[in-house]
XYZ file of C-alpha atoms in Angstrom:
660
model
C 0.149 0.147 0.306
C 1.226 3.421 -0.801
C 2.048 5.548 1.718
C 3.838 8.724 -0.509
C 4.477 10.485 -3.682
C 7.721 11.870 -4.804
C 7.452 13.925 -7.763
C 11.056 14.869 -9.502
C 11.632 17.940 -11.359
C 14.429 17.813 -13.825
C 16.415 21.054 -15.349
C 14.751 20.750 -18.738
C 11.251 21.078 -17.940
C 10.596 17.403 -17.760
C 9.380 16.130 -14.684
C 8.764 12.391 -13.440
C 6.129 10.778 -10.459
C 7.592 7.726 -8.332
C 5.070 6.299 -5.900
C 6.197 4.745 -2.626
C 5.105 1.841 -1.471
C 8.320 -0.107 -0.305
C 10.533 1.086 2.633
C 13.301 2.130 2.734
C 13.981 3.615 -0.713
C 16.837 4.750 -2.182
C 17.378 7.074 -4.310
C 21.146 7.891 -6.555
C 22.676 7.247 -10.401
C 23.234 4.241 -10.061
C 21.052 1.178 -10.872
C 21.170 -0.296 -7.888
C 18.669 2.504 -6.466
C 15.108 1.843 -5.774
C 15.229 5.145 -7.815
C 17.351 5.694 -10.800
C 18.378 9.059 -11.549
C 20.182 9.814 -15.256
C 22.144 12.912 -13.618
C 25.833 13.360 -13.012
C 25.402 15.699 -10.808
C 23.873 13.947 -8.282
C 25.917 11.141 -6.015
C 25.777 7.400 -6.745
C 23.717 6.636 -3.789
C 22.572 10.313 -2.890
C 18.804 9.638 -0.465
C 17.131 6.942 1.285
C 13.800 7.731 2.436
C 11.615 5.504 5.252
C 8.690 4.985 6.362
C 8.300 3.838 9.766
C 5.654 3.414 12.492
C 3.957 5.789 10.174
C 6.306 8.698 9.666
C 8.199 9.330 6.638
C 12.173 10.227 7.475
C 14.594 11.581 4.787
C 18.125 10.588 5.356
C 21.049 11.769 3.719
C 24.221 8.767 2.226
C 27.183 11.108 2.155
C 26.711 12.556 -1.323
C 29.074 15.059 -2.370
C 26.455 17.725 -3.137
C 24.333 17.743 -0.216
C 21.016 17.403 0.477
C 18.556 20.328 1.489
C 15.201 20.326 2.242
C 13.252 23.944 2.519
C 16.866 25.279 1.993
C 18.374 23.816 4.630
C 21.268 21.342 4.170
C 21.231 18.022 5.873
C 23.853 16.165 8.380
C 25.140 13.111 6.738
C 22.927 10.248 8.272
C 20.622 12.116 10.781
C 17.228 11.467 9.481
C 14.792 14.176 9.330
C 11.193 13.558 9.365
C 8.207 14.595 6.185
C 4.902 15.598 6.622
C 4.152 16.636 2.721
C 4.979 19.191 0.940
C 8.672 19.718 1.685
C 11.376 20.676 -1.132
C 13.718 18.405 -1.284
C 16.855 19.847 -3.704
C 19.829 17.217 -5.064
C 21.764 18.315 -7.648
C 20.271 19.989 -9.718
C 16.727 18.138 -9.547
C 13.979 19.332 -6.882
C 11.898 16.628 -5.784
C 8.411 17.193 -3.401
C 7.236 14.724 -1.420
C 3.650 14.485 -0.900
C 1.772 12.157 2.166
C -0.640 9.582 0.273
C -3.335 12.064 1.802
C -2.308 15.156 2.645
C -6.333 16.666 2.543
C -7.600 14.269 5.618
C -11.715 15.191 5.848
C -11.521 14.988 9.118
C -8.604 16.824 11.410
C -7.513 14.889 14.350
C -7.897 15.378 18.014
C -4.602 16.985 19.392
C -4.043 19.179 22.116
C -3.103 22.547 20.640
C -3.429 25.535 22.106
C -6.248 27.276 19.869
C -7.624 31.152 19.804
C -10.899 30.497 18.268
C -13.089 33.226 17.143
C -16.862 33.496 18.124
C -19.396 35.716 15.640
C -22.720 35.480 16.226
C -25.363 39.168 15.397
C -29.173 39.619 16.083
C -31.929 38.024 14.058
C -29.892 35.813 12.855
C -30.616 31.922 14.415
C -27.252 30.698 14.483
C -23.843 31.172 15.460
C -20.297 30.672 14.288
C -16.682 29.623 15.405
C -13.915 29.577 13.250
C -11.148 27.560 14.660
C -7.452 28.313 13.009
C -5.884 28.686 10.221
C -3.014 28.325 13.303
C 0.006 28.368 11.545
C 2.368 29.969 8.575
C 2.975 26.902 5.883
C 4.948 27.107 2.822
C 3.040 26.744 -0.973
C 2.644 22.490 -1.047
C 1.791 22.159 2.625
C -1.574 21.974 3.443
C -3.283 23.068 6.815
C -7.171 22.632 8.232
C -9.415 25.144 9.883
C -12.797 23.794 12.129
C -15.747 25.935 11.572
C -18.714 25.240 14.164
C -22.002 26.327 12.717
C -24.685 25.843 15.779
C -28.072 26.484 14.982
C -29.566 28.124 17.868
C -33.727 27.688 16.350
C -36.298 24.999 17.621
C -36.271 23.770 14.033
C -33.546 22.310 11.556
C -32.234 23.781 9.225
C -30.054 23.559 5.846
C -27.194 25.838 5.511
C -24.890 26.498 2.673
C -21.107 27.217 3.409
C -18.257 29.023 1.018
C -15.194 30.578 1.080
C -13.969 33.829 -1.068
C -10.894 36.067 -1.673
C -8.548 33.235 -1.594
C -6.705 32.398 -5.065
C -8.470 29.769 -7.335
C -7.693 26.567 -6.674
C -6.305 27.074 -2.656
C -9.211 26.202 -0.507
C -11.594 23.195 0.087
C -14.956 22.618 1.863
C -15.681 19.029 3.341
C -19.198 19.907 3.460
C -20.372 22.775 1.905
C -23.323 21.635 1.977
C -25.544 20.882 5.828
C -28.308 19.901 7.535
C -28.307 20.402 11.321
C -31.041 20.189 13.453
C -32.799 22.568 16.084
C -30.601 23.596 19.426
C -27.769 21.650 17.706
C -24.204 22.100 16.533
C -22.270 20.299 13.382
C -18.191 21.303 12.133
C -16.740 21.927 9.045
C -13.716 21.627 7.879
C -12.007 23.923 5.782
C -8.469 23.136 4.249
C -5.651 25.214 2.607
C -3.315 24.096 0.554
C -1.882 26.895 -1.281
C -0.248 25.985 -4.866
C 3.122 25.586 -5.396
C 4.311 27.272 -7.736
C 6.915 30.242 -7.884
C 3.864 32.619 -8.528
C 2.675 31.832 -4.758
C 4.103 35.025 -3.244
C 4.755 34.855 1.226
C 2.818 37.016 2.808
C -0.397 36.752 4.794
C -4.268 36.100 2.456
C -7.094 37.262 3.296
C -10.465 35.814 2.435
C -14.246 35.414 4.148
C -15.827 32.398 5.070
C -20.472 32.684 4.862
C -22.657 30.471 5.888
C -26.356 31.172 4.835
C -29.539 29.652 5.690
C -30.635 28.114 2.701
C -34.376 28.473 3.182
C -33.726 32.414 4.235
C -30.819 33.422 1.831
C -30.773 37.338 3.662
C -29.998 35.170 6.531
C -25.911 34.764 6.631
C -23.017 35.262 9.278
C -19.305 36.121 7.323
C -16.243 35.824 9.203
C -13.051 36.636 8.009
C -9.690 33.483 7.844
C -6.521 34.685 7.021
C -3.728 32.218 5.938
C 0.149 32.916 6.410
C 2.129 31.616 3.622
C 5.495 30.649 3.656
C 8.480 31.185 1.299
C 10.061 28.354 -0.322
C 12.638 27.829 -2.941
C 14.003 25.890 -6.125
C 16.751 25.688 -8.736
C 17.297 24.153 -11.548
C 20.707 24.056 -14.021
C 21.259 22.907 -17.536
C 23.930 23.366 -20.163
C 22.491 23.758 -23.631
C 24.928 21.569 -25.576
C 27.127 19.017 -23.679
C 29.907 18.886 -26.217
C 30.950 22.000 -26.974
C 32.284 23.382 -30.842
C 36.266 24.058 -30.645
C 35.568 27.688 -30.003
C 34.189 27.083 -26.762
C 30.794 29.069 -26.004
C 28.558 27.789 -24.084
C 25.100 29.198 -22.474
C 23.817 28.246 -19.028
C 20.533 28.107 -18.606
C 19.570 28.726 -15.073
C 16.247 28.718 -12.975
C 14.410 30.071 -9.315
C 11.379 27.200 -9.023
C 11.122 28.784 -5.515
C 8.847 31.983 -4.558
C 11.939 34.151 -2.975
C 14.283 35.615 -5.332
C 17.467 34.467 -4.762
C 21.248 35.846 -5.449
C 23.467 33.004 -7.164
C 27.240 32.997 -8.104
C 28.069 31.705 -10.766
C 32.423 29.524 -11.617
C 33.732 27.999 -13.744
C 36.263 24.796 -12.740
C 38.710 22.461 -14.794
C 40.689 19.547 -12.628
C 43.496 19.586 -14.955
C 44.174 23.127 -14.512
C 43.952 23.448 -18.273
C 41.134 25.813 -19.141
C 39.798 29.171 -18.915
C 36.962 30.255 -18.378
C 35.317 33.722 -19.159
C 31.930 33.888 -17.394
C 30.705 37.529 -17.921
C 28.297 37.347 -15.247
C 29.137 35.915 -12.219
C 26.430 36.414 -9.936
C 22.860 37.349 -9.491
C 19.504 37.514 -8.447
C 16.940 35.318 -10.207
C 13.132 37.009 -9.442
C 10.374 33.814 -8.600
C 9.976 31.788 -11.494
C 12.802 34.281 -13.530
C 14.570 31.819 -16.047
C 18.247 33.524 -17.618
C 20.601 32.568 -20.181
C 24.060 32.968 -19.413
C 27.000 32.717 -22.097
C 30.094 32.324 -21.725
C 33.398 30.651 -23.023
C 36.127 28.368 -22.202
C 39.497 27.962 -23.327
C 42.278 26.407 -23.447
C 44.644 28.106 -21.170
C 47.629 26.999 -24.160
C 47.000 25.970 -26.739
C 48.614 22.397 -27.883
C 51.443 22.383 -31.326
C 51.089 18.294 -31.786
C 48.987 15.614 -30.623
C 46.016 14.225 -31.888
C 41.941 15.457 -31.208
C 41.627 15.228 -27.199
C 38.551 17.059 -24.591
C 38.868 18.275 -21.934
C 36.081 17.598 -19.257
C 34.989 20.446 -17.286
C 31.956 22.193 -14.728
C 30.506 24.709 -14.587
C 29.398 26.277 -10.337
C 26.330 27.447 -9.825
C 26.221 28.974 -5.432
C 23.332 29.966 -4.014
C 23.983 32.942 -1.735
C 21.482 32.628 0.965
C 21.487 30.719 4.274
C 21.650 27.508 2.596
C 24.135 27.796 0.434
C 23.841 24.932 -1.843
C 26.171 23.867 -4.559
C 25.402 22.835 -7.884
C 27.363 21.772 -10.648
C 27.414 20.622 -14.824
C 29.846 18.898 -16.643
C 30.623 19.597 -20.000
C 33.271 18.885 -22.668
C 35.431 21.266 -24.526
C 37.094 19.406 -28.023
C 40.774 20.785 -28.843
C 42.644 20.590 -32.027
C 46.625 20.862 -31.943
C 47.886 22.681 -34.495
C 49.471 20.093 -35.750
C 49.272 16.455 -35.819
C 50.885 14.040 -34.122
C 53.275 12.924 -37.413
C 54.161 16.013 -38.294
C 56.550 16.440 -35.810
C 58.506 13.421 -37.468
C 58.238 14.739 -40.964
C 59.683 18.002 -39.451
C 62.627 16.439 -37.936
C 64.520 15.380 -40.986
C 64.348 19.261 -41.917
C 67.041 21.370 -41.780
C 68.025 23.278 -38.853
C 67.282 26.665 -40.691
C 64.210 25.169 -41.596
C 63.076 24.074 -38.092
C 64.800 27.532 -36.523
C 62.438 29.324 -38.825
C 59.317 27.573 -38.076
C 60.086 28.202 -34.378
C 60.172 31.560 -34.738
C 56.945 31.733 -37.175
C 55.376 29.672 -34.390
C 56.992 31.989 -31.902
C 54.910 34.997 -33.443
C 51.860 33.260 -34.089
C 51.841 32.567 -30.192
C 52.357 35.881 -29.745
C 49.629 36.659 -27.473
C 48.719 40.730 -27.882
C 47.935 43.170 -25.025
C 44.262 42.794 -23.678
C 42.135 46.095 -23.722
C 41.312 48.323 -20.402
C 38.524 50.197 -19.554
C 39.606 54.385 -17.902
C 36.101 55.435 -17.052
C 32.398 53.592 -17.172
C 29.973 56.031 -15.753
C 26.165 55.800 -15.209
C 24.052 59.132 -15.508
C 22.084 57.915 -12.135
C 22.377 55.242 -9.305
C 18.460 54.904 -8.779
C 15.438 56.065 -11.003
C 12.098 55.797 -11.991
C 11.080 52.700 -14.549
C 11.370 53.651 -17.436
C 13.344 56.672 -17.099
C 16.928 56.597 -19.691
C 19.794 56.180 -18.331
C 22.428 57.583 -19.772
C 25.988 55.451 -20.243
C 29.564 56.242 -20.656
C 33.315 54.447 -21.015
C 36.271 55.385 -22.337
C 39.391 52.727 -22.866
C 43.093 53.199 -22.032
C 43.926 50.977 -24.873
C 42.708 48.766 -27.848
C 39.147 47.254 -27.914
C 37.880 45.107 -31.128
C 34.674 45.379 -29.677
C 32.690 46.452 -26.518
C 29.115 45.170 -24.712
C 26.644 46.623 -22.297
C 24.834 43.943 -20.393
C 22.300 44.750 -17.736
C 21.485 41.502 -15.446
C 23.439 39.573 -18.023
C 21.079 40.125 -20.815
C 22.565 41.790 -23.674
C 21.462 45.991 -23.939
C 24.134 47.441 -26.372
C 26.456 46.119 -29.120
C 29.647 47.922 -30.355
C 31.396 45.537 -32.993
C 33.586 48.296 -34.633
C 37.132 49.747 -32.227
C 36.487 52.953 -30.922
C 38.339 54.606 -28.198
C 34.713 55.902 -26.029
C 31.244 55.382 -26.044
C 27.474 56.080 -25.010
C 24.372 54.260 -24.830
C 20.942 55.714 -23.912
C 20.000 51.624 -21.796
C 15.658 52.418 -21.426
C 14.469 51.370 -18.491
C 11.363 50.400 -18.670
C 12.075 46.833 -19.400
C 13.706 46.543 -16.035
C 13.389 46.597 -12.297
C 14.985 46.789 -8.564
C 18.974 46.291 -7.999
C 20.509 45.797 -11.986
C 24.209 45.204 -12.201
C 25.112 46.795 -15.551
C 29.035 45.378 -17.039
C 31.265 47.008 -19.477
C 32.927 44.134 -21.666
C 35.915 45.038 -23.641
C 37.189 42.749 -25.780
C 40.424 41.824 -28.408
C 42.763 38.708 -28.818
C 44.278 39.244 -25.763
C 41.652 39.357 -23.981
C 38.670 40.978 -22.269
C 38.079 44.198 -19.482
C 35.545 44.400 -17.299
C 33.685 46.910 -15.922
C 30.829 46.820 -13.073
C 28.200 49.301 -11.727
C 24.839 49.517 -9.913
C 21.728 50.838 -10.852
C 18.512 50.831 -8.685
C 15.343 51.489 -10.665
C 12.116 51.550 -8.288
C 8.281 51.752 -9.995
C 6.688 54.817 -10.014
C 3.662 55.992 -8.586
C 1.015 54.130 -10.450
C -3.168 54.599 -9.443
C -3.789 51.176 -10.326
C -7.605 51.847 -8.369
C -9.963 54.427 -7.937
C -13.465 52.873 -7.498
C -16.375 55.134 -5.967
C -20.337 53.622 -5.166
C -22.552 55.003 -6.254
C -20.712 55.972 -9.713
C -23.419 58.989 -9.252
C -24.442 60.766 -6.682
C -27.647 62.675 -6.664
C -28.341 67.007 -4.910
C -30.082 67.177 -1.501
C -30.522 63.188 -0.846
C -28.550 62.302 2.433
C -26.698 59.021 0.979
C -23.606 56.477 1.798
C -20.926 55.992 -1.036
C -17.943 54.041 -0.665
C -14.689 54.544 -2.033
C -11.334 52.579 -2.311
C -8.609 53.028 -4.259
C -4.586 51.404 -4.744
C -1.589 53.303 -5.643
C 1.476 50.919 -6.629
C 4.663 52.095 -5.315
C 3.047 54.691 -2.509
C 3.985 54.752 1.395
C 1.248 56.944 1.965
C -1.724 58.381 0.658
C -4.577 61.464 1.341
C -8.410 62.072 -0.070
C -9.024 65.443 0.065
C -12.073 66.933 -1.514
C -15.329 66.103 0.811
C -15.460 69.879 2.606
C -18.447 71.382 2.389
C -20.650 68.153 1.879
C -19.801 65.368 3.615
C -19.164 65.641 7.707
C -17.451 62.309 7.678
C -14.192 62.408 9.365
C -11.057 61.688 7.128
C -7.987 60.633 8.270
C -4.581 62.714 7.964
C -3.134 60.180 5.872
C -3.783 56.093 4.221
C -1.418 53.346 2.920
C -0.999 52.459 -1.223
C -4.510 50.752 -0.656
C -7.597 51.886 1.312
C -11.555 51.323 1.628
C -13.618 54.113 3.619
C -17.387 54.899 3.769
C -18.364 58.571 3.396
C -21.835 60.006 3.954
C -23.163 63.148 3.060
C -25.648 65.578 1.296
C -23.804 66.960 -2.252
C -26.075 70.579 -3.429
C -22.720 70.925 -6.253
C -20.838 69.039 -8.215
C -18.113 66.774 -5.999
C -14.106 66.623 -7.261
C -11.980 64.286 -4.612
C -8.585 64.601 -4.827
C -6.315 62.047 -4.186
C -2.492 62.292 -3.428
C 0.338 59.509 -2.929
C 4.120 60.158 -1.675
C 6.625 57.394 -2.809
C 9.681 55.762 -0.377
C 11.389 58.410 -2.893
C 9.928 61.594 -1.817
C 7.680 60.865 -5.818
C 4.269 62.921 -5.068
C 1.535 61.825 -7.541
C -1.855 63.989 -7.294
C -4.797 62.961 -9.416
C -8.190 64.596 -9.208
C -11.576 62.631 -9.714
C -14.790 63.922 -10.476
C -17.964 62.287 -9.082
C -21.317 63.136 -11.575
C -24.384 64.921 -9.153
C -27.763 64.971 -10.520
C -30.937 66.372 -9.640
C -33.690 64.977 -7.592
C -36.767 64.514 -9.846
C -40.170 64.066 -9.643
C -43.204 63.612 -11.571
C -46.563 65.063 -10.662
C -49.368 62.678 -11.088
C -52.691 63.964 -11.732
C -53.744 67.537 -13.443
C -54.434 70.456 -11.245
C -52.345 69.643 -8.770
C -51.509 73.014 -6.282
C -48.545 73.983 -5.054
C -48.792 76.373 -1.991
C -46.338 78.632 -0.732
C -45.914 76.200 2.850
C -46.586 72.622 3.510
C -49.541 73.142 4.485
C -53.075 73.847 2.423
C -53.756 76.179 4.287
C -50.964 78.413 2.649
C -51.658 80.694 -0.933
C -51.662 78.851 -4.427
C -48.505 79.192 -5.883
C -49.367 77.334 -9.045
C -51.087 74.124 -9.941
C -49.374 71.574 -12.229
C -50.497 69.329 -15.344
C -49.698 65.615 -15.175
C -47.480 64.152 -15.985
C -45.045 67.980 -15.170
C -40.816 66.799 -13.969
C -39.919 68.437 -10.932
C -37.138 68.940 -9.118
C -37.320 68.517 -5.639
C -34.280 70.272 -3.316
C -36.023 69.124 0.302
C -39.017 67.777 2.395
C -40.396 69.107 5.155
C -40.081 67.567 9.084
C -43.321 65.574 8.662
C -41.901 63.580 6.113
C -45.796 64.736 3.629
C -44.495 67.245 1.694
C -42.448 67.834 -0.734
C -40.406 70.946 -1.832
C -40.109 71.949 -5.940
C -38.170 74.233 -7.913
C -40.083 76.092 -10.215
C -39.351 77.830 -13.350
C -37.400 80.918 -13.009
C -36.297 79.741 -9.332
C -39.728 79.600 -7.655
C -39.712 77.040 -4.463
C -43.222 75.736 -4.340
C -44.542 72.995 -2.185
C -46.567 70.067 -2.960
C -48.361 66.885 -1.120
C -45.993 64.433 -1.027
C -48.893 61.502 -2.981
C -49.188 63.671 -5.545
C -45.582 63.012 -6.817
C -43.471 59.569 -8.360
C -40.261 60.707 -7.845
C -37.356 58.462 -9.880
C -35.762 55.631 -8.274
C -32.681 57.476 -8.124
C -32.903 58.402 -4.536
C -35.176 57.466 -1.907
C -37.545 60.892 -1.113
C -37.521 59.866 2.635
C -33.066 60.838 1.860
C -33.929 64.186 1.304
C -32.758 67.349 3.293
C -35.638 68.476 6.158
C -35.658 71.824 5.577
C -36.728 73.102 8.918
C -36.960 77.144 8.221
C -40.784 76.789 6.416
C -43.106 79.780 5.908
C -45.809 79.573 9.115
C -48.918 77.961 8.309
C -51.591 81.020 8.032
C -54.075 82.079 11.154
C -58.001 81.697 9.684
C -59.720 85.335 10.243
C -62.116 84.979 12.468
C -66.086 85.767 11.045
C -68.568 88.237 11.824
C -71.882 87.531 12.145
C -74.712 90.727 11.731
C -76.875 91.194 15.068
C -80.911 90.165 13.963
C -82.543 93.699 14.209
C -85.346 94.939 16.326
C -88.959 95.195 15.380
C -89.223 98.817 15.607
C -86.602 98.723 13.314
C -88.675 96.265 11.317
C -92.288 98.719 11.540
C -92.911 101.258 8.137
C -92.911 104.945 9.477
C -95.936 106.862 10.019
C -97.517 108.449 7.503
C -99.691 111.980 7.306
C -103.655 111.778 7.385
C -104.641 113.423 4.358
C -106.905 115.944 4.562
C -110.139 117.511 2.478
C -109.544 121.382 1.845
C -112.176 123.911 2.948
């Protein structure tokens, strides 16, 4: 029965997988090993794996180049436990050990110090307890957290569990949906396993776990979960051609297979001391996942005059300059053809002394070395610049150079093939970043000369994200605004422009990224000013305008009356036809009257029920107008008194007389 799996990665990109079923398992280049690997960079019997009492251990078998686990060199013959996910480096091979089941469905109870976080909310009839993850892990390893869901209601309920915010493929939930009886609780195992890739950067990753009632999705609880990921190391080396041409030109490929920057040093080794190595780039730092090529040359120190074709073995050695300090070598072969075959020596022996003397003189002339070039000045325009800023390079040679090349981190960026006493070049830094090594190499048949200068390139300030929700605001309406931003290369940021429309306090400064919530009542156009500062003192200022619209309502019925104040007792200002659109600017304290702006800027009040308002705002959020015209007092009605009887009697008429 298998107890584990071993993945072997070769420098050329090929990999093999071996299932571990026996114990012990020996690994080396000899065919007598359980796992035989064809590479000259490991010993015949290099390392062994042992499975005993459920524990897997690894032991170095007195290997020449050593065995490294997670960048740490093992002591010879001292077993070291393996738990799954570890990176093992032997020679130029990278091995990763996996347990047979590195993602158990249920945890084994152990006594550990834990910090259980409790989450509940009013109105939600269940609560959560989250335990873990408790420690940092490297990519390829796994860790679990225990989520306990307590149903505090009286009836059974089904729940769904999901994790958001973590990189894709890193998480797994053993029970994404489950049913819990009333008054009971259940546990869910949340498993985390960062993918073992160079882009699984070390640091803290924050996500969130959301549990919802399936019958009532609006009833949910969310709790944050944090996973700390460690760096891991890995390295590969390969020679493009092991059997070189006679010119000795070679190309060495190196690759950082880990997630942390890896400084390395490159050197050549010839046990016979007959060869001379030329390495334009003898040291460099590889970014995570970076693959680089190093061109060099190996030549005999002195070319043989007579003899047959011969082959010189040599080694190119790469050493990591970190705490691990591991060595990896790859072997190559240089052919050398002497100037004359063996039989020519015997033929020349019969020639007269004069001819021999002449021949010796010609040979001496041919073998006389030319003086190597010299570099008297190599100047860099600036020691530290922002990415994308051109940098001026210039140089002066003291003695003749047939060609001059400029390299940036081992990559050729300028070639001056014709002889010249001096040169000048403008370096484009758009594709460069971090610490850059500039190397000037002058060449002639007599040798080479080098000069190295450092250059530091930092990322310029860039606003990568500025988001406003909602995307537009409404005048005279109290509303909540979410603002978030991210500025790459920034140390601090500031936000200004909220004075006059929001009373929410702003911090004096924020980090490179921030998310805030403001509450305000805009009345005019809104412009926000984002400022950022970098560690180098660079400043970036950018203005963002937020569109502001008017709150509009439409009259429902013909003849709707509009008054001087929020009361029918006020004087009528106007009457509006059905479908008339008006901008509303306020509501009264009761919320039953709206103030509308008529043509010419005249303000009038209408009953809230007389309008249909746009869905861009809630009339209840309109600003409340406290200073309204007072409600007129009705005048008293005067009733006249009833008339008296006397006042109703007819006047006396004179008695007529007869003339006498």
